[in-house]
mmCIF file of C-alpha atoms in Angstrom:
data_model
loop_
_atom_site.group_PDB
_atom_site.id
_atom_site.type_symbol
_atom_site.label_atom_id
_atom_site.label_comp_id
_atom_site.label_asym_id
_atom_site.label_seq_id
_atom_site.Cartn_x
_atom_site.Cartn_y
_atom_site.Cartn_z
ATOM 1 C CA MET A 1 -82.485 -3.351 -245.514
ATOM 2 C CA ALA A 2 -83.017 -4.571 -248.836
ATOM 3 C CA TYR A 3 -83.333 -8.299 -249.780
ATOM 4 C CA THR A 4 -81.174 -8.802 -252.730
ATOM 5 C CA LEU A 5 -80.548 -11.509 -255.081
ATOM 6 C CA SER A 6 -77.619 -12.786 -252.450
ATOM 7 C CA ASN A 7 -79.759 -13.198 -249.741
ATOM 8 C CA MET A 8 -82.091 -15.413 -251.751
ATOM 9 C CA ILE A 9 -79.878 -17.547 -252.703
ATOM 10 C CA ARG A 10 -78.303 -18.117 -249.272
ATOM 11 C CA ASP A 11 -81.671 -18.558 -247.320
ATOM 12 C CA GLY A 12 -82.728 -20.994 -250.235
ATOM 13 C CA ILE A 13 -79.859 -23.096 -249.840
ATOM 14 C CA THR A 14 -79.644 -23.297 -246.154
ATOM 15 C CA THR A 15 -83.145 -25.093 -245.964
ATOM 16 C CA LEU A 16 -80.969 -28.039 -247.858
ATOM 17 C CA GLY A 17 -79.411 -28.652 -244.753
ATOM 18 C CA ARG A 18 -75.983 -29.253 -244.306
ATOM 19 C CA VAL A 19 -75.474 -31.539 -247.858
ATOM 20 C CA ALA A 20 -75.822 -28.295 -249.512
ATOM 21 C CA TYR A 21 -72.966 -25.786 -247.323
ATOM 22 C CA ARG A 22 -71.059 -25.377 -244.567
ATOM 23 C CA ARG A 23 -70.654 -21.963 -242.601
ATOM 24 C CA PHE A 24 -67.068 -21.413 -240.860
ATOM 25 C CA THR A 25 -65.505 -18.041 -239.625
ATOM 26 C CA ALA A 26 -62.289 -16.749 -241.698
ATOM 27 C CA THR A 27 -58.981 -16.353 -239.680
ATOM 28 C CA GLY A 28 -57.642 -14.119 -242.185
ATOM 29 C CA GLY A 29 -57.918 -13.354 -246.033
ATOM 30 C CA SER A 30 -57.381 -11.148 -248.844
ATOM 31 C CA THR A 31 -59.634 -9.779 -251.596
ATOM 32 C CA THR A 32 -58.853 -13.115 -253.420
ATOM 33 C CA THR A 33 -58.144 -15.691 -250.881
ATOM 34 C CA ALA A 34 -59.949 -16.662 -247.385
ATOM 35 C CA LEU A 35 -58.135 -18.971 -244.475
ATOM 36 C CA ASN A 36 -59.644 -20.820 -242.234
ATOM 37 C CA THR A 37 -57.409 -22.953 -240.035
ATOM 38 C CA ASN A 38 -59.980 -25.075 -238.206
ATOM 39 C CA PHE A 39 -60.694 -26.991 -241.728
ATOM 40 C CA ASN A 40 -57.740 -29.716 -240.462
ATOM 41 C CA LEU A 41 -59.126 -29.723 -236.547
ATOM 42 C CA VAL A 42 -60.921 -32.983 -235.863
ATOM 43 C CA GLY A 43 -64.565 -32.714 -236.532
ATOM 44 C CA ASP A 44 -64.122 -30.213 -239.893
ATOM 45 C CA PRO A 45 -64.165 -31.500 -243.240
ATOM 46 C CA VAL A 46 -60.337 -32.713 -244.354
ATOM 47 C CA TYR A 47 -60.163 -30.761 -247.844
ATOM 48 C CA THR A 48 -57.367 -32.193 -250.432
ATOM 49 C CA ASP A 49 -55.874 -29.336 -253.185
ATOM 50 C CA GLY A 50 -57.761 -31.197 -255.890
ATOM 51 C CA ASP A 51 -60.982 -31.674 -254.029
ATOM 52 C CA GLU A 52 -63.661 -30.948 -256.421
ATOM 53 C CA SER A 53 -66.406 -30.254 -253.666
ATOM 54 C CA LEU A 54 -64.542 -27.364 -252.567
ATOM 55 C CA VAL A 55 -62.698 -26.323 -255.715
ATOM 56 C CA LEU A 56 -65.810 -26.439 -257.769
ATOM 57 C CA GLY A 57 -67.889 -24.859 -255.141
ATOM 58 C CA THR A 58 -69.070 -20.639 -254.654
ATOM 59 C CA LEU A 59 -67.924 -18.780 -251.648
ATOM 60 C CA PHE A 60 -70.154 -16.608 -249.853
ATOM 61 C CA VAL A 61 -69.438 -13.680 -247.675
ATOM 62 C CA VAL A 62 -72.361 -13.943 -245.220
ATOM 63 C CA SER A 63 -71.259 -11.124 -242.992
ATOM 64 C CA THR A 64 -68.344 -8.970 -242.167
ATOM 65 C CA THR A 65 -67.582 -7.581 -238.751
ATOM 66 C CA ASP A 66 -67.899 -3.931 -239.942
ATOM 67 C CA GLY A 67 -70.872 -4.837 -241.930
ATOM 68 C CA ALA A 68 -69.149 -3.218 -244.921
ATOM 69 C CA ALA A 69 -67.858 -4.706 -248.156
ATOM 70 C CA PRO A 70 -67.452 -7.725 -249.087
ATOM 71 C CA GLN A 71 -70.808 -8.450 -247.209
ATOM 72 C CA GLY A 72 -73.185 -10.090 -249.399
ATOM 73 C CA GLU A 73 -70.621 -11.055 -252.289
ATOM 74 C CA PHE A 74 -69.944 -14.371 -253.918
ATOM 75 C CA GLN A 75 -67.627 -15.638 -256.235
ATOM 76 C CA ARG A 76 -66.562 -19.293 -257.779
ATOM 77 C CA ILE A 77 -63.691 -21.158 -255.934
ATOM 78 C CA SER A 78 -61.084 -21.603 -258.362
ATOM 79 C CA ALA A 79 -58.512 -23.513 -255.797
ATOM 80 C CA TYR A 80 -57.466 -24.844 -252.402
ATOM 81 C CA THR A 81 -53.990 -25.066 -250.884
ATOM 82 C CA GLU A 82 -53.831 -27.822 -247.714
ATOM 83 C CA THR A 83 -50.941 -26.722 -246.295
ATOM 84 C CA THR A 84 -52.328 -23.247 -245.414
ATOM 85 C CA THR A 85 -56.311 -23.811 -245.629
ATOM 86 C CA THR A 86 -56.236 -20.755 -248.160
ATOM 87 C CA ILE A 87 -59.594 -20.460 -250.525
ATOM 88 C CA GLU A 88 -59.047 -19.020 -253.634
ATOM 89 C CA VAL A 89 -62.067 -17.405 -255.873
ATOM 90 C CA ASP A 90 -61.732 -16.863 -259.777
ATOM 91 C CA THR A 91 -62.896 -13.049 -259.757
ATOM 92 C CA ALA A 92 -61.745 -10.637 -256.569
ATOM 93 C CA PHE A 93 -64.228 -9.455 -254.171
ATOM 94 C CA SER A 94 -64.502 -5.270 -253.741
ATOM 95 C CA ALA A 95 -62.052 -5.902 -250.353
ATOM 96 C CA ALA A 96 -60.631 -8.126 -248.527
ATOM 97 C CA ILE A 97 -61.793 -10.946 -246.137
ATOM 98 C CA GLY A 98 -61.075 -10.150 -242.842
ATOM 99 C CA ALA A 99 -60.647 -12.383 -239.702
ATOM 100 C CA GLY A 100 -63.943 -12.718 -237.920
ATOM 101 C CA ASP A 101 -65.748 -12.481 -241.380
ATOM 102 C CA SER A 102 -68.543 -15.017 -241.675
ATOM 103 C CA LEU A 103 -68.533 -17.159 -245.045
ATOM 104 C CA MET A 104 -70.271 -19.982 -246.493
ATOM 105 C CA ILE A 105 -69.101 -22.514 -248.853
ATOM 106 C CA ILE A 106 -72.224 -24.185 -251.275
ATOM 107 C CA HIS A 107 -70.935 -27.486 -252.866
ATOM 108 C CA SER A 108 -70.415 -27.973 -255.989
ATOM 109 C CA GLN A 109 -73.383 -29.709 -256.696
ATOM 110 C CA PHE A 110 -75.099 -26.484 -256.883
ATOM 111 C CA LYS A 111 -73.492 -24.483 -259.379
ATOM 112 C CA ILE A 112 -73.876 -20.547 -258.606
ATOM 113 C CA GLU A 113 -75.250 -20.155 -262.487
ATOM 114 C CA ASP A 114 -78.082 -22.619 -261.980
ATOM 115 C CA LEU A 115 -78.619 -20.757 -258.235
ATOM 116 C CA VAL A 116 -79.164 -17.808 -260.579
ATOM 117 C CA GLU A 117 -80.917 -18.973 -263.107
ATOM 118 C CA LEU A 118 -83.596 -20.848 -260.652
ATOM 119 C CA ALA A 119 -84.107 -17.862 -258.373
ATOM 120 C CA ASN A 120 -85.267 -15.927 -261.672
ATOM 121 C CA GLN A 121 -87.443 -18.433 -262.716
ATOM 122 C CA THR A 122 -89.114 -18.625 -259.144
ATOM 123 C CA LEU A 123 -89.685 -14.558 -259.030
ATOM 124 C CA VAL A 124 -91.016 -15.379 -262.801
ATOM 125 C CA ASP A 125 -93.795 -17.862 -261.179
ATOM 126 C CA LEU A 126 -94.986 -15.227 -258.970
ATOM 127 C CA GLY A 127 -96.657 -13.781 -261.605
ATOM 128 C CA GLN A 128 -97.357 -9.983 -262.763
ATOM 129 C CA PHE A 129 -95.990 -6.880 -260.667
ATOM 130 C CA TYR A 130 -97.140 -3.605 -260.910
ATOM 131 C CA PHE A 131 -94.002 -0.935 -261.761
ATOM 132 C CA VAL A 132 -94.330 2.926 -262.307
ATOM 133 C CA ASP A 133 -92.062 4.328 -264.923
ATOM 134 C CA SER A 134 -91.297 8.120 -264.635
ATOM 135 C CA SER A 135 -88.481 8.388 -267.400
ATOM 136 C CA LEU A 136 -90.835 10.611 -269.980
ATOM 137 C CA THR A 137 -90.786 14.375 -269.986
ATOM 138 C CA THR A 138 -93.874 15.594 -272.001
ATOM 139 C CA THR A 139 -92.918 17.897 -275.406
ATOM 140 C CA THR A 140 -95.196 19.205 -278.136
ATOM 141 C CA THR A 141 -95.847 15.912 -279.554
ATOM 142 C CA ARG A 142 -98.797 13.619 -278.915
ATOM 143 C CA ASP A 143 -96.486 10.359 -279.407
ATOM 144 C CA TYR A 144 -94.533 9.056 -276.234
ATOM 145 C CA THR A 145 -92.173 5.761 -277.070
ATOM 146 C CA LEU A 146 -92.742 3.470 -274.060
ATOM 147 C CA PRO A 147 -90.048 1.701 -271.827
ATOM 148 C CA ILE A 148 -90.060 -1.829 -273.723
ATOM 149 C CA ALA A 149 -90.202 -2.527 -269.974
ATOM 150 C CA ALA A 150 -93.981 -1.341 -269.984
ATOM 151 C CA LYS A 151 -94.897 -3.092 -273.265
ATOM 152 C CA GLY A 152 -97.327 -6.121 -272.773
ATOM 153 C CA ALA A 153 -100.750 -4.240 -272.353
ATOM 154 C CA ARG A 154 -102.124 -1.025 -272.193
ATOM 155 C CA PRO A 155 -100.895 1.070 -269.071
ATOM 156 C CA TYR A 156 -102.935 0.459 -265.689
ATOM 157 C CA SER A 157 -102.908 3.984 -265.196
ATOM 158 C CA VAL A 158 -101.162 7.098 -266.660
ATOM 159 C CA GLU A 159 -100.939 10.461 -264.546
ATOM 160 C CA ILE A 160 -98.863 13.572 -265.289
ATOM 161 C CA GLU A 161 -97.531 16.068 -262.704
ATOM 162 C CA THR A 162 -99.060 19.528 -261.769
ATOM 163 C CA ASP A 163 -97.564 22.973 -260.850
ATOM 164 C CA THR A 164 -98.421 22.365 -257.476
ATOM 165 C CA ASP A 165 -96.584 18.539 -257.400
ATOM 166 C CA GLN A 166 -99.378 16.767 -257.705
ATOM 167 C CA ARG A 167 -100.661 14.052 -260.471
ATOM 168 C CA GLU A 168 -103.500 14.107 -262.291
ATOM 169 C CA TYR A 169 -105.047 11.093 -263.977
ATOM 170 C CA VAL A 170 -104.760 11.246 -268.001
ATOM 171 C CA ASN A 171 -107.185 8.964 -269.898
ATOM 172 C CA ASP A 172 -107.526 10.460 -273.052
ATOM 173 C CA TYR A 173 -104.896 8.227 -274.925
ATOM 174 C CA ASN A 174 -104.348 4.969 -277.179
ATOM 175 C CA TYR A 175 -101.918 2.461 -276.487
ATOM 176 C CA ILE A 176 -100.438 1.472 -279.847
ATOM 177 C CA THR A 177 -98.473 -1.813 -279.568
ATOM 178 C CA ALA A 178 -95.811 -2.950 -281.697
ATOM 179 C CA THR A 179 -93.524 -5.851 -283.128
ATOM 180 C CA PRO A 180 -91.622 -7.938 -280.711
ATOM 181 C CA GLY A 181 -88.379 -6.423 -279.106
ATOM 182 C CA THR A 182 -89.393 -2.983 -280.071
ATOM 183 C CA GLU A 183 -91.091 0.117 -277.772
ATOM 184 C CA ALA A 184 -95.028 0.653 -277.813
ATOM 185 C CA THR A 185 -96.247 3.917 -278.049
ATOM 186 C CA LEU A 186 -98.686 5.784 -275.876
ATOM 187 C CA GLN A 187 -100.668 8.415 -278.391
ATOM 188 C CA PHE A 188 -102.413 11.036 -276.452
ATOM 189 C CA ASN A 189 -105.253 12.801 -278.390
ATOM 190 C CA SER A 190 -104.436 16.064 -277.062
ATOM 191 C CA SER A 191 -101.460 18.035 -276.281
ATOM 192 C CA LEU A 192 -100.227 17.860 -272.963
ATOM 193 C CA VAL A 193 -98.645 20.900 -271.051
ATOM 194 C CA SER A 194 -94.699 20.667 -271.910
ATOM 195 C CA GLY A 195 -92.268 20.351 -269.107
ATOM 196 C CA LYS A 196 -94.367 17.811 -266.624
ATOM 197 C CA THR A 197 -93.350 14.111 -265.465
ATOM 198 C CA LEU A 198 -95.537 11.336 -267.135
ATOM 199 C CA TYR A 199 -96.254 8.540 -264.123
ATOM 200 C CA ILE A 200 -96.996 5.303 -266.335
ATOM 201 C CA THR A 201 -98.047 2.327 -263.832
ATOM 202 C CA TYR A 202 -97.747 -0.850 -265.707
ATOM 203 C CA GLN A 203 -97.587 -4.610 -265.026
ATOM 204 C CA ALA A 204 -94.627 -6.806 -265.845
ATOM 205 C CA GLU A 205 -92.487 -10.246 -264.923
ATOM 206 C CA HIS A 206 -90.369 -9.250 -262.092
ATOM 207 C CA PRO A 207 -86.994 -7.378 -263.463
ATOM 208 C CA ARG A 208 -83.922 -10.107 -263.851
ATOM 209 C CA LEU A 209 -81.484 -10.486 -260.714
ATOM 210 C CA VAL A 210 -78.012 -10.440 -262.066
ATOM 211 C CA ASP A 211 -75.804 -9.279 -259.626
ATOM 212 C CA TRP A 212 -75.670 -10.132 -255.894
ATOM 213 C CA ASP A 213 -76.788 -7.108 -254.640
ATOM 214 C CA ASP A 214 -79.822 -6.662 -257.231
ATOM 215 C CA VAL A 215 -82.825 -6.261 -255.130
ATOM 216 C CA LEU A 216 -85.871 -8.078 -255.053
ATOM 217 C CA ASP A 217 -89.186 -6.073 -255.178
ATOM 218 C CA GLU A 218 -90.450 -5.447 -251.484
ATOM 219 C CA SER A 219 -93.575 -7.049 -252.084
ATOM 220 C CA ILE A 220 -91.951 -10.124 -251.958
ATOM 221 C CA PRO A 221 -91.460 -11.739 -248.453
ATOM 222 C CA GLU A 222 -88.339 -13.265 -247.697
ATOM 223 C CA SER A 223 -90.041 -16.218 -246.920
ATOM 224 C CA VAL A 224 -91.558 -16.503 -250.102
ATOM 225 C CA ALA A 225 -88.287 -15.776 -251.779
ATOM 226 C CA LYS A 226 -86.799 -18.506 -249.804
ATOM 227 C CA TRP A 227 -88.965 -21.476 -249.881
ATOM 228 C CA GLY A 228 -89.401 -20.442 -253.787
ATOM 229 C CA LEU A 229 -86.140 -20.932 -254.366
ATOM 230 C CA SER A 230 -85.366 -24.047 -252.225
ATOM 231 C CA SER A 231 -88.462 -26.083 -253.816
ATOM 232 C CA SER A 232 -87.242 -25.272 -257.286
ATOM 233 C CA ILE A 233 -83.775 -26.437 -256.785
ATOM 234 C CA LEU A 234 -85.338 -29.632 -255.278
ATOM 235 C CA ARG A 235 -87.206 -30.314 -258.555
ATOM 236 C CA TRP A 236 -84.738 -29.428 -260.662
ATOM 237 C CA GLN A 237 -82.459 -32.080 -259.222
ATOM 238 C CA ASN A 238 -85.393 -34.396 -260.014
ATOM 239 C CA PRO A 239 -85.905 -36.464 -256.711
ATOM 240 C CA SER A 240 -86.307 -40.056 -256.732
ATOM 241 C CA ASP A 241 -86.317 -41.513 -253.306
ATOM 242 C CA GLY A 242 -88.425 -40.782 -250.528
ATOM 243 C CA VAL A 243 -86.347 -38.805 -248.564
ATOM 244 C CA GLU A 244 -85.696 -36.690 -251.468
ATOM 245 C CA LEU A 245 -89.705 -36.229 -252.244
ATOM 246 C CA GLN A 246 -90.326 -35.430 -248.919
ATOM 247 C CA ALA A 247 -87.828 -32.649 -248.566
ATOM 248 C CA MET A 248 -89.539 -31.473 -251.961
ATOM 249 C CA ASN A 249 -92.822 -31.560 -250.619
ATOM 250 C CA GLU A 250 -92.085 -29.932 -247.470
ATOM 251 C CA ALA A 251 -90.256 -26.999 -249.083
ATOM 252 C CA LEU A 252 -93.886 -26.634 -251.748
ATOM 253 C CA ARG A 253 -95.874 -26.865 -248.417
ATOM 254 C CA ASN A 254 -93.998 -23.941 -246.960
ATOM 255 C CA TYR A 255 -93.838 -22.247 -250.307
ATOM 256 C CA GLU A 256 -97.361 -22.285 -250.636
ATOM 257 C CA VAL A 257 -97.775 -21.243 -246.818
ATOM 258 C CA ALA A 258 -96.172 -18.278 -247.341
ATOM 259 C CA LYS A 259 -97.468 -16.751 -250.592
ATOM 260 C CA GLN A 260 -100.510 -17.151 -248.757
ATOM 261 C CA ARG A 261 -99.490 -14.184 -246.320
ATOM 262 C CA MET A 262 -98.029 -12.274 -249.383
ATOM 263 C CA THR A 263 -99.824 -8.942 -250.117
ATOM 264 C CA ARG A 264 -99.304 -7.263 -253.316
ATOM 265 C CA TRP A 265 -99.814 -3.417 -254.134
ATOM 266 C CA ALA A 266 -102.136 -2.477 -256.722
ATOM 267 C CA PRO A 267 -103.076 0.440 -257.956
ATOM 268 C CA LYS A 268 -106.091 2.061 -257.752
ATOM 269 C CA ARG A 269 -108.126 1.567 -260.984
ATOM 270 C CA VAL A 270 -109.417 4.596 -262.809
ATOM 271 C CA PRO A 271 -112.223 4.114 -265.426
ATOM 272 C CA LYS A 272 -111.597 5.617 -268.759
ATOM 273 C CA TRP A 273 -114.120 8.415 -268.371
ATOM 274 C CA ALA A 274 -112.930 9.337 -265.047
ATOM 275 C CA ASN A 275 -110.406 12.758 -264.984
ATOM 276 C CA TYR A 276 -108.968 13.824 -262.187
#
């Protein structure tokens, strides 16, 4: 099962404990509302219509009874009606929230925009990843414009498909860089067979995550994503007292331990003179 931006934020927040979130089971809802009639019971938070700790928070759909939409989605909370214990969100979910769905409120001190940014910074801090681009098809030309994502350094390797659905390494080319914001060029010293797919392996930072269902690179263990975001959140809060500093140091230790277990795929380095 794919590990998404939504999973990363949910897991990163839960490491912070109940000061950061509260989970509950919905008793009903729609695409823009969620009901929890237990809010006003003893032992549960008593929210009021103008309670900023709730209204300025984020509503996550952790799981649904059937595993379908809107599972994993999140939206900002825009209003709360105390008399009916109804939460409203500012943008509709893709499907209605139903009775029995598991929901989570991220408290207002953790803005969802900040959490998304911190998640992306955490991924950047993990360094370079290997990606394979197969968007180019050979023609009669010897110059091919590389996708902007593949720009930054000479490709790790270039392969071309063969008539037997295999790939052969191509090494007789030059990498020509370009000004910032424009694509680089891959210039072959001789023409290639037309109509074949090029497979270009390159290194780059992790693609930016924007939507709740954007997927993390599969080489990143969930523990690395979770503790990486947790430590980023705690650093971002600029801890000052002993308890806060202890929590941050614990998150950093767990993050370092998790990264030691991380194994990242790397392609075979092919000498420039080799051609298979």
